[in-house]
C-alpha atoms as one frame of an Amber mdcrd trajectory, in Angstrom:
protein
-251.254  26.240 -32.355-253.263  23.904 -30.502-251.442  22.247 -27.592-250.268
  18.892 -29.484-248.690  20.683 -32.134-246.935  22.946 -29.423-245.388  20.140
 -27.157-244.275  18.313 -30.666-242.554  21.614 -31.381-241.359  22.301 -28.475
-239.846  18.378 -28.049-238.456  18.313 -31.448-236.451  21.913 -30.261-235.503
  20.014 -26.891-236.605  22.395 -24.907-236.745  21.168 -21.233-239.648  23.442
 -19.692-242.839  23.718 -21.739-245.550  25.909 -20.034-249.734  24.888 -20.997
-251.700  27.924 -20.061-254.642  25.942 -20.571-255.458  22.364 -21.424-258.746
  20.697 -21.222-257.836  16.913 -20.837-255.319  16.082 -18.678-251.501  15.704
 -19.513-251.075  12.034 -19.934-253.593  12.065 -22.595-252.332  14.904 -24.095
-248.877  13.339 -24.551-250.678   9.882 -26.017-252.050  12.758 -28.442-248.728
  14.030 -28.944-246.768  10.505 -29.441-249.890   9.325 -31.805-248.992  12.163
 -33.889-245.098  11.747 -34.040-244.139   8.409 -32.538-240.839   9.359 -33.609
-240.438  11.143 -30.514-240.511   8.699 -28.234-236.462   8.552 -29.316-235.942
  11.584 -27.180-237.992  11.725 -24.242-235.905  10.008 -21.463-238.147  10.911
 -18.448-240.729  14.117 -17.808-242.205  15.823 -14.494-245.733  17.593 -14.466
-247.598  19.693 -12.287-251.003  21.493 -12.405-252.858  23.937 -11.209-256.686
  25.033 -12.804-256.021  23.738 -16.349-252.566  25.201 -15.879-249.474  23.025
 -16.776-245.873  22.940 -16.279-243.914  20.057 -17.461-240.009  19.692 -17.434
-238.743  17.134 -19.688-236.153  14.993 -19.541-233.805  13.930 -22.889-231.775
  11.260 -23.802-228.377  11.855 -24.063-227.992  10.314 -27.745-230.634  12.142
 -30.008-230.545  12.124 -33.595-229.352  15.388 -35.243-232.810  15.715 -36.894
-236.360  13.859 -36.598-236.177  13.065 -39.897-233.040  10.792 -39.701-236.466
   7.891 -37.848-237.362   5.776 -39.939-240.772   4.741 -39.805-240.804   0.773
 -40.371-244.392   0.401 -42.625-243.131  -3.363 -42.211-241.283  -3.873 -45.357
-238.348  -1.852 -44.128-235.079  -3.805 -45.606-231.612  -2.355 -44.909-230.790
  -2.694 -47.750-233.155   0.389 -48.385-230.402   1.873 -46.609-227.833   4.046
 -48.291-225.415   6.445 -46.241-221.606   6.776 -47.060-220.413   4.585 -43.939
-223.533   3.010 -41.594-223.081   3.903 -37.921-225.887   4.068 -36.290-229.962
   3.144 -37.509-233.074   4.565 -35.751-236.413   3.474 -36.601-239.689   2.631
 -35.007-241.915   0.195 -35.757-245.118  -2.180 -34.574-243.389  -5.149 -34.923
-239.905  -5.934 -33.304-239.242  -9.587 -34.165-240.539  -9.164 -37.270-238.168
  -6.043 -38.159-235.128  -7.852 -36.152-235.852 -11.374 -38.501-235.429  -8.995
 -41.529-232.150  -7.230 -40.368-231.148 -10.794 -39.614-232.233 -12.002 -43.133
-230.596  -8.838 -45.028-227.422  -7.842 -43.096-225.171 -10.340 -44.742-226.369
  -8.809 -48.426-225.888  -4.999 -46.547-222.057  -5.830 -45.002-220.629  -6.595
 -48.581-221.762  -2.842 -49.305-219.470  -1.522 -47.060-215.878  -2.616 -46.406
-215.108  -3.951 -42.792-218.635  -3.769 -41.208-218.865  -7.358 -39.709-221.709
  -6.940 -37.439-224.600  -4.510 -35.744-226.348  -4.584 -32.531-229.869  -3.865
 -32.393-231.480  -2.690 -28.986-235.742  -1.633 -28.109-237.063   0.481 -25.899
-240.635   1.613 -25.766-243.123   4.105 -24.389-246.167   1.341 -24.393-248.396
   3.465 -21.543-248.860   5.968 -24.772-247.911   4.260 -28.070-247.877   0.677
 -29.414-244.930   1.776 -31.808-241.272   0.665 -30.345-237.859   2.516 -30.852
-235.032   0.110 -32.413-231.785   1.333 -32.557-229.158  -0.295 -35.029-225.677
  -0.084 -33.859-222.750  -0.906 -36.617-219.831  -2.469 -35.846-216.217  -2.561
 -37.869-213.105  -4.629 -37.669-211.245  -0.925 -36.803-212.024   1.927 -35.443
-213.453   4.470 -38.436-210.378   6.374 -38.108-208.098   3.760 -38.262-210.519
   2.255 -41.424-210.258   5.772 -43.196-206.613   5.666 -43.248-206.469   1.684
 -44.113-208.697   1.944 -47.153-206.441   5.594 -48.499-203.571   3.286 -48.701
-205.293   0.525 -50.814-206.863   3.044 -52.685-203.548   4.145 -53.586-201.926
   0.617 -53.938-204.568  -0.410 -56.400-204.412   2.306 -58.434-200.610   2.145
 -58.987-201.538  -1.909 -59.769-204.637  -1.017 -62.137-201.756   0.833 -63.942
-198.899  -1.912 -63.940-201.798  -3.980 -65.587-202.569  -1.980 -68.112-199.727
   1.252 -69.306-202.556   3.096 -70.593-202.848   0.208 -73.104-206.232   0.041
 -74.670-207.792  -3.135 -74.238-211.521  -4.809 -73.243-212.509  -4.618 -69.891
-213.146  -8.481 -69.316-209.182  -8.429 -70.134-208.494  -5.931 -67.535-210.541
  -8.412 -65.289-208.320 -11.257 -66.148-205.403  -9.287 -65.408-206.607  -8.443
 -62.075-207.628 -12.000 -61.254-204.263 -12.923 -62.477-202.383 -10.330 -60.037
-204.078 -11.307 -57.236-203.656 -14.859 -57.357-200.299 -14.533 -57.849-199.269
 -12.005 -54.796-201.583 -12.849 -52.060-202.222 -15.812 -50.516-205.349 -17.245
 -48.094-205.441 -16.308 -44.330-205.906 -19.969 -42.793-204.852 -18.628 -39.553
-207.598 -15.812 -39.542-210.655 -18.012 -40.882-210.079 -20.480 -38.469-209.670
 -18.424 -35.532-212.891 -16.467 -36.602-214.660 -19.918 -37.014-214.257 -21.045
 -33.681-214.918 -17.229 -32.277-216.591 -14.621 -34.205-215.582 -12.232 -31.868
-212.094 -12.945 -32.984-212.448 -11.044 -36.163-210.938  -7.608 -34.522-207.496
  -9.628 -34.222-207.263  -9.966 -38.028-208.791  -6.578 -39.250-206.537  -6.196
 -42.318-207.752 -10.116 -43.669-211.185  -8.745 -43.668-210.363  -5.310 -45.625
-208.475  -4.573 -49.428-205.503  -3.816 -47.097-204.658  -7.335 -46.169-204.167
  -8.335 -49.961-202.588  -5.030 -50.983-200.318  -4.369 -48.361-199.686  -7.120
 -46.567-200.493  -9.946 -49.189-202.584 -11.573 -47.398-206.518 -11.812 -46.469
-209.744 -14.098 -46.851-212.869 -14.066 -49.191-214.089 -10.532 -47.982-210.502
  -8.685 -48.198-210.033 -10.503 -51.047-213.461  -9.530 -52.443-213.179  -6.123
 -51.778-209.486  -5.840 -53.079-210.921  -6.935 -56.649-213.285  -4.200 -56.450
-210.561  -1.212 -55.498-208.883  -2.468 -58.941-212.232  -2.867 -60.899-213.077
   0.719 -59.744-209.276   1.662 -60.481-210.806   0.307 -64.318-214.283   1.752
 -63.969-215.967  -1.322 -64.010-218.693  -1.853 -62.620-218.092  -4.730 -59.198
-220.167  -5.139 -56.393-219.320  -7.828 -53.460-221.774 -11.006 -52.581-221.719
 -11.974 -49.541-223.811 -15.645 -49.437-222.274 -19.277 -49.051-219.827 -22.177
 -50.341-220.054 -25.513 -50.662-223.112 -28.539 -49.653-224.116 -29.586 -46.531
-220.481 -28.474 -45.177-221.365 -25.213 -46.656-219.096 -21.750 -45.498-219.949
 -18.368 -45.492-218.207 -16.788 -48.437-217.775 -13.705 -50.898-216.738 -12.745
 -54.268-218.104 -10.509 -56.555-219.880  -9.724 -59.569-219.096  -7.623 -62.373
-221.229  -5.872 -65.010-219.199  -5.739 -69.350-221.181  -4.517 -71.190-224.858
  -4.649 -69.743-223.528  -8.316 -68.864-223.218  -9.485 -65.066-220.703 -11.990
 -64.447-219.384 -13.717 -61.281-215.706 -13.642 -60.480-214.757 -15.643 -57.459
-210.934 -14.495 -56.902-210.788 -16.602 -53.501-210.827 -20.173 -55.628-207.478
 -21.750 -55.548-206.205 -17.707 -54.261-201.739 -17.705 -53.814-201.530 -21.139
 -55.812-200.564 -20.058 -59.405-203.820 -18.972 -61.119-206.670 -20.451 -61.546
-209.892 -19.772 -63.657-212.203 -22.275 -61.748-214.828 -19.782 -61.259-213.920
 -16.818 -63.736-216.433 -14.629 -65.723-219.231 -17.130 -64.719-223.024 -16.879
 -65.200-225.206 -18.103 -62.473-225.900 -21.753 -63.768-222.687 -22.363 -63.432
-222.016 -21.496 -60.213-224.119 -24.555 -58.643-221.714 -24.438 -55.595-222.679
 -21.187 -54.118-225.649 -20.423 -52.476-226.825 -16.378 -52.000-229.916 -14.567
 -52.329-230.965 -13.964 -55.987-233.060 -11.293 -54.821-230.788  -8.935 -54.159
-228.518  -9.459 -56.968-228.795  -8.611 -60.672-228.867 -12.309 -62.842-225.584
 -13.210 -64.133-226.289 -14.338 -67.580-223.156 -13.155 -69.680-222.296 -15.471
 -72.126-219.456 -13.885 -74.371-216.723 -12.803 -72.065-215.782 -16.176 -70.686
-211.634 -17.915 -70.824-212.202 -18.368 -74.389-212.669 -14.911 -75.531-209.407
 -13.767 -73.614-207.015 -16.739 -74.601-208.257 -16.030 -78.446-207.660 -11.994
 -77.748-204.132 -12.521 -75.757-202.956 -14.464 -78.477-203.640 -11.434 -81.024
-202.373  -8.752 -78.442-200.571 -10.593 -75.866-197.131  -9.433 -77.337-198.779
  -5.884 -77.694-199.164  -6.163 -73.699-195.689  -7.279 -73.192-193.965  -4.873
 -75.371-196.039  -2.126 -73.230-193.879  -2.949 -70.140-196.870  -5.134 -68.819
-195.169  -8.248 -66.953-195.538 -11.273 -68.403-196.287 -13.740 -65.461-200.108
 -11.756 -64.991-200.339 -11.459 -69.257-199.750 -15.963 -68.911-199.545 -17.268
 -65.748-199.270 -20.996 -64.719-203.709 -22.164 -65.255-203.942 -24.516 -62.947
-207.574 -25.224 -63.105-210.299 -24.225 -65.600-213.246 -25.446 -64.396-216.595
 -26.303 -65.934
């Protein structure tokens, strides 16, 4: 093993003292070769001290306190990395090395809206960089993700919301066989009639985004299910919980709505029989039942803006409200006889939209 590989191996294993019996080149030049071959090691080194006698080197390394579990956990950015490619159970900290920090920061900013929709409670990130420019052109970037609750409290809230969603799903179906589109309809009907929009949370966070942690439950499914109020992202996650209980594929879309006065918004994309449809449960929630944005394709979401490249195209046309009305005309009494609450089957439709 040559000196370069020898040092790399020692650094990977956090060895504090390294002795080189013979090095024909100065340590600084050797260390440059080390980082050229394994630039991810810049995450490891806090400082070092070198002493030498007759081509023999003794190096004492100090390591950063916050080290990755494995060097393989560090991502090498080749100029195309997207945070949307980073799949974990719950992102906490992302480490990567890059040759272009500013470009990487722009990509993070561009993709974070869509990324936050994947992870309930995730609302912000902080990115920091450091470098060893005398040895390598790569820079180390650490991205730390923030949630509206501590992870311990978030897990407890999610378990409670999941339990409630499963109970609601049973109450809405009573094990009656029905098309998936009817389940989507009943889920939206339930949320529309039991949840109100949390305007206090919306106004507070709009004025000061840092106040989001004062209204954590409105941002997650716990709010709609256990407190009967939430903002759009919490409502969208609650709807996804119900779709999960029905085994219906569903994503949370993060984008915005409105024209020149557009605001950040979240809604859902459901998949039924290989067709995708938009569902915006937040629209007129708490005011009865509205199907203005129920089972819509892309072209009927004119008020909404989102990154179309990040989500599947919604071109479904079959399972619109006409399908729901026809099916309920034939089978609605069966649902009532099974014990499903009639208010969810035949709610007060206040707006059909386009």
